mmCIF file of C-alpha atoms in Angstrom:
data_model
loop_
_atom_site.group_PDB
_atom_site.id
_atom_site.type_symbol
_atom_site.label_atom_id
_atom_site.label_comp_id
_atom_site.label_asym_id
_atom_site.label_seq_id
_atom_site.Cartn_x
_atom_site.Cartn_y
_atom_site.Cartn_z
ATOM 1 C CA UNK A 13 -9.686 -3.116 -16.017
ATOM 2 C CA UNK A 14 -7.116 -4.374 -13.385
ATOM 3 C CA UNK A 15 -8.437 -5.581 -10.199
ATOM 4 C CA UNK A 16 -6.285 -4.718 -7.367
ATOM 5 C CA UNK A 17 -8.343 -6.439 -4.237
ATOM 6 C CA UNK A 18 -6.901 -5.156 -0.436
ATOM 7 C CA UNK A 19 -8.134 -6.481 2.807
ATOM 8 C CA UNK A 20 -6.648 -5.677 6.201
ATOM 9 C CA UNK A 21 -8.072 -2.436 7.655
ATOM 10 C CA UNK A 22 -9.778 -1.730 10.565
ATOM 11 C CA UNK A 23 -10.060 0.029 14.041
ATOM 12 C CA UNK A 24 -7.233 0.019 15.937
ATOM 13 C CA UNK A 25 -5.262 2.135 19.165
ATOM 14 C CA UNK A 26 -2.570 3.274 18.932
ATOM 15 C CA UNK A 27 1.133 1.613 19.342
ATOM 16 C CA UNK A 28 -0.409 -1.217 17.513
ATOM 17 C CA UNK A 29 -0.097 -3.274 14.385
ATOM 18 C CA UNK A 30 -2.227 -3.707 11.219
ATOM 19 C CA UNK A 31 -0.863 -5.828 7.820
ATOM 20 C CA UNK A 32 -3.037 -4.929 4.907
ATOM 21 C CA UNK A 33 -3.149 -7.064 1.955
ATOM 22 C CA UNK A 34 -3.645 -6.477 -2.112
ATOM 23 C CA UNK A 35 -4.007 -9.198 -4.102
ATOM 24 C CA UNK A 36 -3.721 -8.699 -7.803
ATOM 25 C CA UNK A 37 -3.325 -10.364 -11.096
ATOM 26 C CA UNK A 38 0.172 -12.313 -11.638
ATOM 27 C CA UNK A 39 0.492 -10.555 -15.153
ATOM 28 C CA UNK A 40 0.717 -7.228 -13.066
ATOM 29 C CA UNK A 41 2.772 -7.748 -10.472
ATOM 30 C CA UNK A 42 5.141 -8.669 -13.281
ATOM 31 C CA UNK A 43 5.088 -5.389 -15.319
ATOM 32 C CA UNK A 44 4.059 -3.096 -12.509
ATOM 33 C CA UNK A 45 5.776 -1.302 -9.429
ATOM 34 C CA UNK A 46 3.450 -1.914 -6.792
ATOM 35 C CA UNK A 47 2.880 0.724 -3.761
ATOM 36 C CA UNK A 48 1.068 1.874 -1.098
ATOM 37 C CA UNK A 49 -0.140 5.138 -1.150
ATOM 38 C CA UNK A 50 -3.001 6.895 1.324
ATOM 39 C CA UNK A 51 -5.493 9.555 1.743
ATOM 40 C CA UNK A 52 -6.319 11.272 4.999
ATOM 41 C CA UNK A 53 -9.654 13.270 4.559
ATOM 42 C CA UNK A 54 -9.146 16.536 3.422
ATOM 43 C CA UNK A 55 -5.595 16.014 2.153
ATOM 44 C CA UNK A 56 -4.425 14.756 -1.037
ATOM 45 C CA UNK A 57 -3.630 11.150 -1.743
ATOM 46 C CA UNK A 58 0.153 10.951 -0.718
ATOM 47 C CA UNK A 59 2.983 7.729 -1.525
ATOM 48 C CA UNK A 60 3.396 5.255 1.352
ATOM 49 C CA UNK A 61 5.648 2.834 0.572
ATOM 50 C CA UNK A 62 6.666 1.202 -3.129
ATOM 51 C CA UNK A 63 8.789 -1.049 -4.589
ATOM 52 C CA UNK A 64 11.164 0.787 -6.994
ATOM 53 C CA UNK A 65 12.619 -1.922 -9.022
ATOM 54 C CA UNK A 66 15.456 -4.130 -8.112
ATOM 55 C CA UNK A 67 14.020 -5.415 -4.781
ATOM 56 C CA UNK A 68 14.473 -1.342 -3.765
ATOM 57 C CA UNK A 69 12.029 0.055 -1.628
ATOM 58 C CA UNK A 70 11.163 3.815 -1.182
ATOM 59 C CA UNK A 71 9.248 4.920 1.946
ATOM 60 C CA UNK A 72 7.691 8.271 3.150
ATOM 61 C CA UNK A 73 9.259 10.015 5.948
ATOM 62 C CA UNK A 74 6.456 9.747 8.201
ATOM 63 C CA UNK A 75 6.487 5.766 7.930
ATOM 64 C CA UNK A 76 10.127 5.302 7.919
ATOM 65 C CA UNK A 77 10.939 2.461 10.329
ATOM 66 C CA UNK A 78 7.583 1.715 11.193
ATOM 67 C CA UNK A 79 5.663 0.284 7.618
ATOM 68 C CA UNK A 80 7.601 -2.567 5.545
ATOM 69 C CA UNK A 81 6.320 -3.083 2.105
ATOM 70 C CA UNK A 82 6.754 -6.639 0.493
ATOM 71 C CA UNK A 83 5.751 -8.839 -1.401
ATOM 72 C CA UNK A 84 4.818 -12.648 -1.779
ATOM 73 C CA UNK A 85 5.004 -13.792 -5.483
ATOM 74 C CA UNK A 86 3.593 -17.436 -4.458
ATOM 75 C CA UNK A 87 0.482 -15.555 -3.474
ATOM 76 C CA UNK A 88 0.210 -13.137 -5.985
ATOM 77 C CA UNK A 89 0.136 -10.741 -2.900
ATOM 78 C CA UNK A 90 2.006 -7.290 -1.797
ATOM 79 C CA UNK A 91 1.747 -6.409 1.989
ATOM 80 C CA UNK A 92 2.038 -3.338 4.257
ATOM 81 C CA UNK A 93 3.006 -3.936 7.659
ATOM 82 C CA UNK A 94 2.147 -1.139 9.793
ATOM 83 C CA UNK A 95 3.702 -0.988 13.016
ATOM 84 C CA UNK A 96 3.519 1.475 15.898
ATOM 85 C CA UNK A 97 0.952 2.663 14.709
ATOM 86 C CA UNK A 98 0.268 6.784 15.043
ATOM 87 C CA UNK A 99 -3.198 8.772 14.615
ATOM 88 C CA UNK A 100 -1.784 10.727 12.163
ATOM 89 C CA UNK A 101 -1.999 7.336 10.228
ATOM 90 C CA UNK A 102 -5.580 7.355 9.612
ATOM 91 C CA UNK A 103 -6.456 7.423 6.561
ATOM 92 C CA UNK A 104 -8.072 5.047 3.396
ATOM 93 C CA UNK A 105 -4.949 2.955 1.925
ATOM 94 C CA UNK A 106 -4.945 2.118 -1.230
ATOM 95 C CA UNK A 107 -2.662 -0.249 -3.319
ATOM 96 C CA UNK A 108 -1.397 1.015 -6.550
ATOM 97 C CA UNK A 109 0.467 -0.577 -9.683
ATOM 98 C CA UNK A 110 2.179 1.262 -11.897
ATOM 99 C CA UNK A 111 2.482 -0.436 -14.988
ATOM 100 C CA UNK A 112 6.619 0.190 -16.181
ATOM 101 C CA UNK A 113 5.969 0.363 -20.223
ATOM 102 C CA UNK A 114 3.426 2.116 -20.180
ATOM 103 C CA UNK A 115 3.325 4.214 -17.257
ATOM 104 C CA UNK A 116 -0.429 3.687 -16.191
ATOM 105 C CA UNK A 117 -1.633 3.311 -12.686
ATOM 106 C CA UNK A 118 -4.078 0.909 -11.297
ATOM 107 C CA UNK A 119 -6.184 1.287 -7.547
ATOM 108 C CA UNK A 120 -7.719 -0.953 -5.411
ATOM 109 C CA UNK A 121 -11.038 0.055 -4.221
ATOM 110 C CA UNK A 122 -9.208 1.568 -0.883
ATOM 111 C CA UNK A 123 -9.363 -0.034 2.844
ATOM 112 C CA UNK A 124 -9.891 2.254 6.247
ATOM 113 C CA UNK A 125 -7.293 2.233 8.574
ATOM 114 C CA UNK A 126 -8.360 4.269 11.409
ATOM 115 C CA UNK A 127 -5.996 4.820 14.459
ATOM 116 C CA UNK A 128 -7.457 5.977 17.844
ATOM 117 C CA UNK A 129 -5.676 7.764 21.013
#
């Protein structure tokens, strides 16, 4: 069991900012691409933002420009900055690692973001 532990989510309007936190093991931010990924009720879980290896990021479309994925090793901690924020970017974000070797995948528990008009 890997605990991934995010913080950060809330109520907010829209054309604001939110920065949500996950805090996991050292050992696993070592071996492990870490992402953001969200679900919107009634849709599927969908990819955010990750690292891809190499300092690389890979975003979605919809957050392009707006979200920033990174990372503070000191801290043991990978961010999401969420700016200009939309609606449509309500949903429960959850941090993911992806373990490289082995290919397994790891949640946090999931934090609300909820954006109003």
């Amino acid at each position: 069991q890997v605990d991934l532990v995010e913080s950060g989510g809330g109520l907010v309007q829209a054309g604001t900012s939110l920065r949500l936190s996950c805090t996991a093991p050292e050992i696993v931010l070592r071996v492990s691409r870490m992402g953001w990924y969200r679900q919107a009720p009634g849709k599927q879980r969908e990819l955010v933002a990750v690292f891809t290896g190499g300092g690389s990021t890979n975003y979605a479309d919809a957050v392009k420009g707006r979200f920033t994925i990174s990372r503070d090793n000191a801290k043991n901690t990978v961010y999401l900055q969420m700016n200009s924020l939309k609606v449509e970017d309500t949903a429960v974000y959850y941090c993911n690692a992806h373990t490289v070797l082995q290919g397994r995948d790891f949640w946090g528990q999931g934090t609300q973001v909820t954006v109003s008009s």
